[in-house]
Coordinates of C-alpha atoms and ligand atoms in Angstrom, one line a residue:
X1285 CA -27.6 38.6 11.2
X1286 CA -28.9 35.7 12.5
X1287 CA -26.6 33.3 15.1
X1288 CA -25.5 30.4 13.1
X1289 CA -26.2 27.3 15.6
X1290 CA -22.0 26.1 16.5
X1291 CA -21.8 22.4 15.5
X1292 CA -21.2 20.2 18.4
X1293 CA -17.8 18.7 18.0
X1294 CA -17.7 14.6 18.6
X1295 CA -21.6 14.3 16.9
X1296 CA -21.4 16.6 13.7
X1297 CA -22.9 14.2 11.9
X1298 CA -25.7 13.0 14.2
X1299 CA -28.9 11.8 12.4
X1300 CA -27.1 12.2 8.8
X1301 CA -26.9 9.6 6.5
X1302 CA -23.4 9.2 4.0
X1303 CA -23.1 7.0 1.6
X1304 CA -19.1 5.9 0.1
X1305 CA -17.5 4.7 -2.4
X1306 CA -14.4 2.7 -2.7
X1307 CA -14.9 1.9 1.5
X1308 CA -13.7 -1.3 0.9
X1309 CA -10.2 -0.6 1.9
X1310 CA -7.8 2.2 1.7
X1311 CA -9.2 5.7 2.0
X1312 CA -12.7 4.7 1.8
X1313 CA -13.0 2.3 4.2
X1314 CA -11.0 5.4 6.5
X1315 CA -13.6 7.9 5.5
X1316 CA -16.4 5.0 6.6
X1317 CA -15.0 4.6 10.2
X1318 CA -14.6 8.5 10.6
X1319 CA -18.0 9.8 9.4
X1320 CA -19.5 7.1 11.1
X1321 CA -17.6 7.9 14.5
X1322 CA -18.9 11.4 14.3
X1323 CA -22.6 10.2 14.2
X1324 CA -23.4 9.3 10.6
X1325 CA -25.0 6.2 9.6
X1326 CA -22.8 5.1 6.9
X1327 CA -23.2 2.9 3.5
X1328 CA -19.9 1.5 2.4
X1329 CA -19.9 0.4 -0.8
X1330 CA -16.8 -1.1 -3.2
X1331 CA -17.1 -4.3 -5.8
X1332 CA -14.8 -6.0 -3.1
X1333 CA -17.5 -7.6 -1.7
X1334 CA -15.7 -9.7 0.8
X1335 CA -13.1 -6.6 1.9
X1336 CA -16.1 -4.6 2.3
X1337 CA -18.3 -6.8 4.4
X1338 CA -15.2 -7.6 6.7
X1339 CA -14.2 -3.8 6.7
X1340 CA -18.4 -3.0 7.3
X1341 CA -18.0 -6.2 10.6
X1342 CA -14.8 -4.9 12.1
X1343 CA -16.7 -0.9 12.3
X1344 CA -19.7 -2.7 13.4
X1345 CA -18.1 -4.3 16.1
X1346 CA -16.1 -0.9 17.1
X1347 CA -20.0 -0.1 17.5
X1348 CA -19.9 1.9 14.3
X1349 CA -23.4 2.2 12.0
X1350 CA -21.9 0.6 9.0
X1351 CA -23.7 -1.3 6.3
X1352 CA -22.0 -2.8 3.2
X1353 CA -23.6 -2.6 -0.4
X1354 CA -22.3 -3.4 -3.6
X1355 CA -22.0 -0.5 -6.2
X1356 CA -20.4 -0.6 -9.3
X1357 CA -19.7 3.3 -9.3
X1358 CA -20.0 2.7 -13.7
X1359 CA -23.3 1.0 -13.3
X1360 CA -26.4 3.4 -13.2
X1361 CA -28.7 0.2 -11.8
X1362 CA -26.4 -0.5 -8.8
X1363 CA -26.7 3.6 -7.5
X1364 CA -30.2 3.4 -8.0
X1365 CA -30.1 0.5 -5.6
X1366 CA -27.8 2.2 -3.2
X1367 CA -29.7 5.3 -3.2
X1368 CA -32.6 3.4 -2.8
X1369 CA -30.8 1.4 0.2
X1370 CA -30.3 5.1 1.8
X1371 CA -34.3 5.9 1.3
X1372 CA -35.7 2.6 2.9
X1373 CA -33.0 2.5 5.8
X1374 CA -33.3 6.2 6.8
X1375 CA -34.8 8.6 4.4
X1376 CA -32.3 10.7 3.7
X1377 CA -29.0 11.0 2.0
X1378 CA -27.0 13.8 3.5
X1379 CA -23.4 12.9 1.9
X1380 CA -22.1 11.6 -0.5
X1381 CA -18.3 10.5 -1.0
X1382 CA -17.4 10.1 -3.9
X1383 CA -13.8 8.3 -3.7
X1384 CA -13.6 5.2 -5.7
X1385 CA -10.7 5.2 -8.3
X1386 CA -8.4 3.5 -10.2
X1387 CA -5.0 4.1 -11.5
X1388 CA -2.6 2.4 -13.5
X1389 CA 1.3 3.6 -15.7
X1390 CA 1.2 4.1 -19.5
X1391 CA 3.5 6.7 -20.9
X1392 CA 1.5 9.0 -22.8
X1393 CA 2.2 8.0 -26.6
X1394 CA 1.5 4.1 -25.4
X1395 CA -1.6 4.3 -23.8
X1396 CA -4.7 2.4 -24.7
X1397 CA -7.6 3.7 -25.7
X1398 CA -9.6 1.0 -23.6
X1399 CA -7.3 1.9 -20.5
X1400 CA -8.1 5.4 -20.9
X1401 CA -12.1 4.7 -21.0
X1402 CA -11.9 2.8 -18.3
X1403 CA -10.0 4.9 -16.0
X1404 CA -12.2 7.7 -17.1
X1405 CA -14.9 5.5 -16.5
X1406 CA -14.9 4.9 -12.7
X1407 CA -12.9 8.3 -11.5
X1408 CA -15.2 11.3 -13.8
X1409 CA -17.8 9.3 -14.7
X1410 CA -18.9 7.0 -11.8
X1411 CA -19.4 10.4 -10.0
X1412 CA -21.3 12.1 -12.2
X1413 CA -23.9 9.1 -12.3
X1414 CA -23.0 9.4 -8.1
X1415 CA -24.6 13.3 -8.1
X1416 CA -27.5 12.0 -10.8
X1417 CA -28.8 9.4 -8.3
X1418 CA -27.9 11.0 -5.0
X1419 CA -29.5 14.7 -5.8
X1420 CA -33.2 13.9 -5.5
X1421 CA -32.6 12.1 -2.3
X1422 CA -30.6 14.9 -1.0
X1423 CA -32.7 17.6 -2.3
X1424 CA -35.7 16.1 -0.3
X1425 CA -33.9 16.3 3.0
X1426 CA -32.9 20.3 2.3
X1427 CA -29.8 19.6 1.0
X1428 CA -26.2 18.0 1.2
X1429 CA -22.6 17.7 1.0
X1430 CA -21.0 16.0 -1.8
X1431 CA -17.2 15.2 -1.8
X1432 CA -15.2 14.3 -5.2
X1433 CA -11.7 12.6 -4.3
X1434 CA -9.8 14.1 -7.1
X1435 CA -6.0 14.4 -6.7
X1436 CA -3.0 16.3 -6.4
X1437 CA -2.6 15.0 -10.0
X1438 CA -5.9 16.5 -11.1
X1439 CA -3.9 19.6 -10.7
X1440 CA -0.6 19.1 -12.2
X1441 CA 0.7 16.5 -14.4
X1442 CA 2.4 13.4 -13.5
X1443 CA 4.4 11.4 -16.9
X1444 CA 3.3 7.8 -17.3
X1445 CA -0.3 9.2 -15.6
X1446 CA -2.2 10.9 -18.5
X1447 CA -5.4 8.8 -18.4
X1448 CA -5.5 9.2 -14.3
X1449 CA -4.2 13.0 -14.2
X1450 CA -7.2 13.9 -17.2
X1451 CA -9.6 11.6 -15.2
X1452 CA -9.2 14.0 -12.1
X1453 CA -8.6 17.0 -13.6
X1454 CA -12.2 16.6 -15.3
X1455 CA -13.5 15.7 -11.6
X1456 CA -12.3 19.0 -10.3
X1457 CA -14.0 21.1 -13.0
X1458 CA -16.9 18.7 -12.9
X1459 CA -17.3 19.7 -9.0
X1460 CA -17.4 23.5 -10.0
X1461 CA -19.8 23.3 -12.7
X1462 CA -22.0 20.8 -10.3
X1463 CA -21.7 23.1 -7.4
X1464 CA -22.9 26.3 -9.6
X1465 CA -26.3 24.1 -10.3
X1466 CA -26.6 22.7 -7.1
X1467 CA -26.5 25.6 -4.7
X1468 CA -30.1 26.0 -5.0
X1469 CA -30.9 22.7 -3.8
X1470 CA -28.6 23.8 -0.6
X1471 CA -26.4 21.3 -1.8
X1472 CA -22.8 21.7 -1.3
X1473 CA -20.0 20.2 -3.8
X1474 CA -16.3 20.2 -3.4
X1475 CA -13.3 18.1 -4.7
X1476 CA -10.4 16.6 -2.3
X1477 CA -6.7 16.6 -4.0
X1478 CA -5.1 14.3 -1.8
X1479 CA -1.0 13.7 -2.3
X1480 CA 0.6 10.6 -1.7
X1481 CA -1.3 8.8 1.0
X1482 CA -0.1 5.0 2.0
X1483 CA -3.1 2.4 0.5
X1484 CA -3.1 -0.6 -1.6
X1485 CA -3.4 1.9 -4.9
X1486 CA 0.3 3.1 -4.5
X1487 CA 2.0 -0.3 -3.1
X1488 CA 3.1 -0.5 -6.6
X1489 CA 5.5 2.6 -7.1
X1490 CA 8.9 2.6 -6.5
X1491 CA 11.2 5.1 -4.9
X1492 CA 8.8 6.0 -2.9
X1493 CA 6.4 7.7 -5.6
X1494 CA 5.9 11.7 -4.7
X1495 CA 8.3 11.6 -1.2
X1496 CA 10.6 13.1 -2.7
X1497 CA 9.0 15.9 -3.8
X1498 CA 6.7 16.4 -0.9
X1499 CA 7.8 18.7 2.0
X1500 CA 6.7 17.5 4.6
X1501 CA 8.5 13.7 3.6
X1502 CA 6.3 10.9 3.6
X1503 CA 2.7 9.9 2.5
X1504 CA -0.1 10.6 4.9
X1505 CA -2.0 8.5 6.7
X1506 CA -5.5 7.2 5.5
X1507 CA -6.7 9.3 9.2
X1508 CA -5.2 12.4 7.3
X1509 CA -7.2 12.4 4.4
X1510 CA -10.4 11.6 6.5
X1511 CA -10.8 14.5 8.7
X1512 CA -10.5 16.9 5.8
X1513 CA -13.6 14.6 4.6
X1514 CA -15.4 14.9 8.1
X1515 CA -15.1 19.1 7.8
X1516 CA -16.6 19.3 4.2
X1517 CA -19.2 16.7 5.3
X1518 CA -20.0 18.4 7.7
X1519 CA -21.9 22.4 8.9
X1520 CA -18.1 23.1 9.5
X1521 CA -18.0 24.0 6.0
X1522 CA -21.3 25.4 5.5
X1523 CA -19.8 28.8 3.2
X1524 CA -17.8 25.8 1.2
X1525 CA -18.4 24.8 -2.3
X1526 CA -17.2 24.5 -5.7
X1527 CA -13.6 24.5 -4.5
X1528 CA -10.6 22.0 -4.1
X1529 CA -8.8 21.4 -1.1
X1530 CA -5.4 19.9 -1.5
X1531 CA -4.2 18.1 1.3
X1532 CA -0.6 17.1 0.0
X1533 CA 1.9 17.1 2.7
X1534 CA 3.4 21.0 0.6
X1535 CA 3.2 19.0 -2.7
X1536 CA 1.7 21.6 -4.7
X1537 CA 3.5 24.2 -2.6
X1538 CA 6.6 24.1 -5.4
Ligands
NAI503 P1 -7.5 1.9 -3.0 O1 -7.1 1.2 -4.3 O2 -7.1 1.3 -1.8 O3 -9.1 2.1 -3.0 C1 -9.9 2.4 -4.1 C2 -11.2 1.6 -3.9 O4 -12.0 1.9 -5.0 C3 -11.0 0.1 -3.8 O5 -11.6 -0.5 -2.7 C4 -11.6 -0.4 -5.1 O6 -12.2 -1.7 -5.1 C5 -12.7 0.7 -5.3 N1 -13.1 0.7 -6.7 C6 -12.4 0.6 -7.9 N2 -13.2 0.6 -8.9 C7 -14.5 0.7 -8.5 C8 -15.8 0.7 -9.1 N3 -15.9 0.6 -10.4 N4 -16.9 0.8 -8.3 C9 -16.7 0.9 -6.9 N5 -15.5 0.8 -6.3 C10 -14.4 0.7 -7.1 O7 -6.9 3.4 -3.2 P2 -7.1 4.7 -2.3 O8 -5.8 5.4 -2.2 O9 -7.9 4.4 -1.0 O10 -8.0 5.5 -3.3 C11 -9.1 6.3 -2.9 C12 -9.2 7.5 -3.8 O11 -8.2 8.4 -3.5 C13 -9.2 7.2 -5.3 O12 -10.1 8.0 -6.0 C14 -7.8 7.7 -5.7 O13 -7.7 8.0 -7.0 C15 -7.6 8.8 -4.8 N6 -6.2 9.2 -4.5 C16 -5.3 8.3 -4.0 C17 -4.0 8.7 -3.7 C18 -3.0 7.8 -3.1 O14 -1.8 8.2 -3.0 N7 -3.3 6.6 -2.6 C19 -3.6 10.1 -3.9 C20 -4.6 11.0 -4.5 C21 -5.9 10.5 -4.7

């Protein structure tokens, strides 16, 4: 069997290019600072232009390869654009993080029809159009790694949620079905459930949203979430794909 080369820990990334959604703020912008510190040359992209060129600055000036772009995750122009950004600036497209998403409360028998599109919209469908644009790129550099950010309620149900918790659940089967075709192409594709982690998205629940019910007691950090990103970027996880890995604080553990 041949001696698989061991990754050298601090540079994994070295000479890769990642491109991510939703880096604005929050997780994103988290999973931007990270990939970038282990050697990537990251795109950051969000709609909040102004959060992302300030959160794209302050990694820059932390000496971090960071560049902003705006992407509509919904719109199929602005990913040929980023995509396009990734081939002029480097070549390549390595990874792609797919973490943008949006939330909101509606019990079940209330919700909206145009809620629900939406919602489905940006968290299934943005990365779906994300793997349609980004394979070709990736394919010509030998491969990739593509991370969904699902959710913890992509798994299991969550009243009031039913347009977020169908939204992520389809993202998790979406990742299988797209790592059976994509294994050929060396490309690698796995969803993240995260639990409760503390970004503007959950400033609005009360009683402290999932605590209770989480073992370990509190949300995680944004830094949490990331390094589970940095492994399935990276050759760490080279066996790794088509699977989910919940990082939820013993959530799910019930
Ligand atoms: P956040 O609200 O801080 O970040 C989401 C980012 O996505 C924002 O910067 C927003 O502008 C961007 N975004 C929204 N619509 C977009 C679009 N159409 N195109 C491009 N960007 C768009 O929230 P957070 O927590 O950082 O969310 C990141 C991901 O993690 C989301 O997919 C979310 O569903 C998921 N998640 C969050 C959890 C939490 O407790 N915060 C738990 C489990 C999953």
């Amino acid at each position: 069997m041949n001696a698989l080369p061991i990754p050298s820990a601090g540079a994994r990334l070295s000479g890769r290019t990642a491109l991510i959604t939703g880096a604005a703020r929050g997780q994103g912008a988290s999973h931007a600072e990270r990939l970038a510190s282990e050697g990537a040359r990251v795109l950051a992209c969000d709609v909040l232009d102004d959060e992302g060129k300030a959160t794209a600055a302050r990694l820059q000036e932390a000496g971090l390869d960071v560049e902003y772009l705006h992407l509509d995750v919904t719109s199929p122009d602005d990913w040929a654009r980023a995509v396009d950004r990734a081939r002029t600036a480097t070549g390549r497209l390595d990874v792609l993080v797919n973490n943008a998403g949006i939330i909101h409360v509606n019990p079940l028998l209330d919700e909206r029809t145009e809620d629900w599109n939406t919602t489905l919209a940006v968290n299934t469908t943005g990365p779906l159009l994300g793997i349609q644009a980004a394979v070709p790129l990736m394919r010509s550099g030998g491969g990739g790694s593509v991370i969904n950010v699902a959710s913890i309620f992509g798994v299991v149900g969550a009243p009031g949620y039913v347009a977020y918790c169908a939204s992520k659940g389809a993202l998790v089967a979406l990742t299988k079905t797209a790592a059976l075709e994509l294994a050929v192409d060396g490309i690698r594709v796995n969803a993240i459930c995260p639990g409760g982690v503390s970004t503007p998205m959950n400033e609005h629940e009360k009683e402290g949203g999932v605590i209770p019910q989480t073992p370990l007691g509190r949300r995680a950090h944004v830094r949490e979430i990331s390094g589970a990103v940095a492994f399935l970027a990276s050759d760490d996880s080279s066996f790794i794909t088509g699977t989910e890995m919940i990082v939820d604080g013993g959530f799910l553990a019930h």
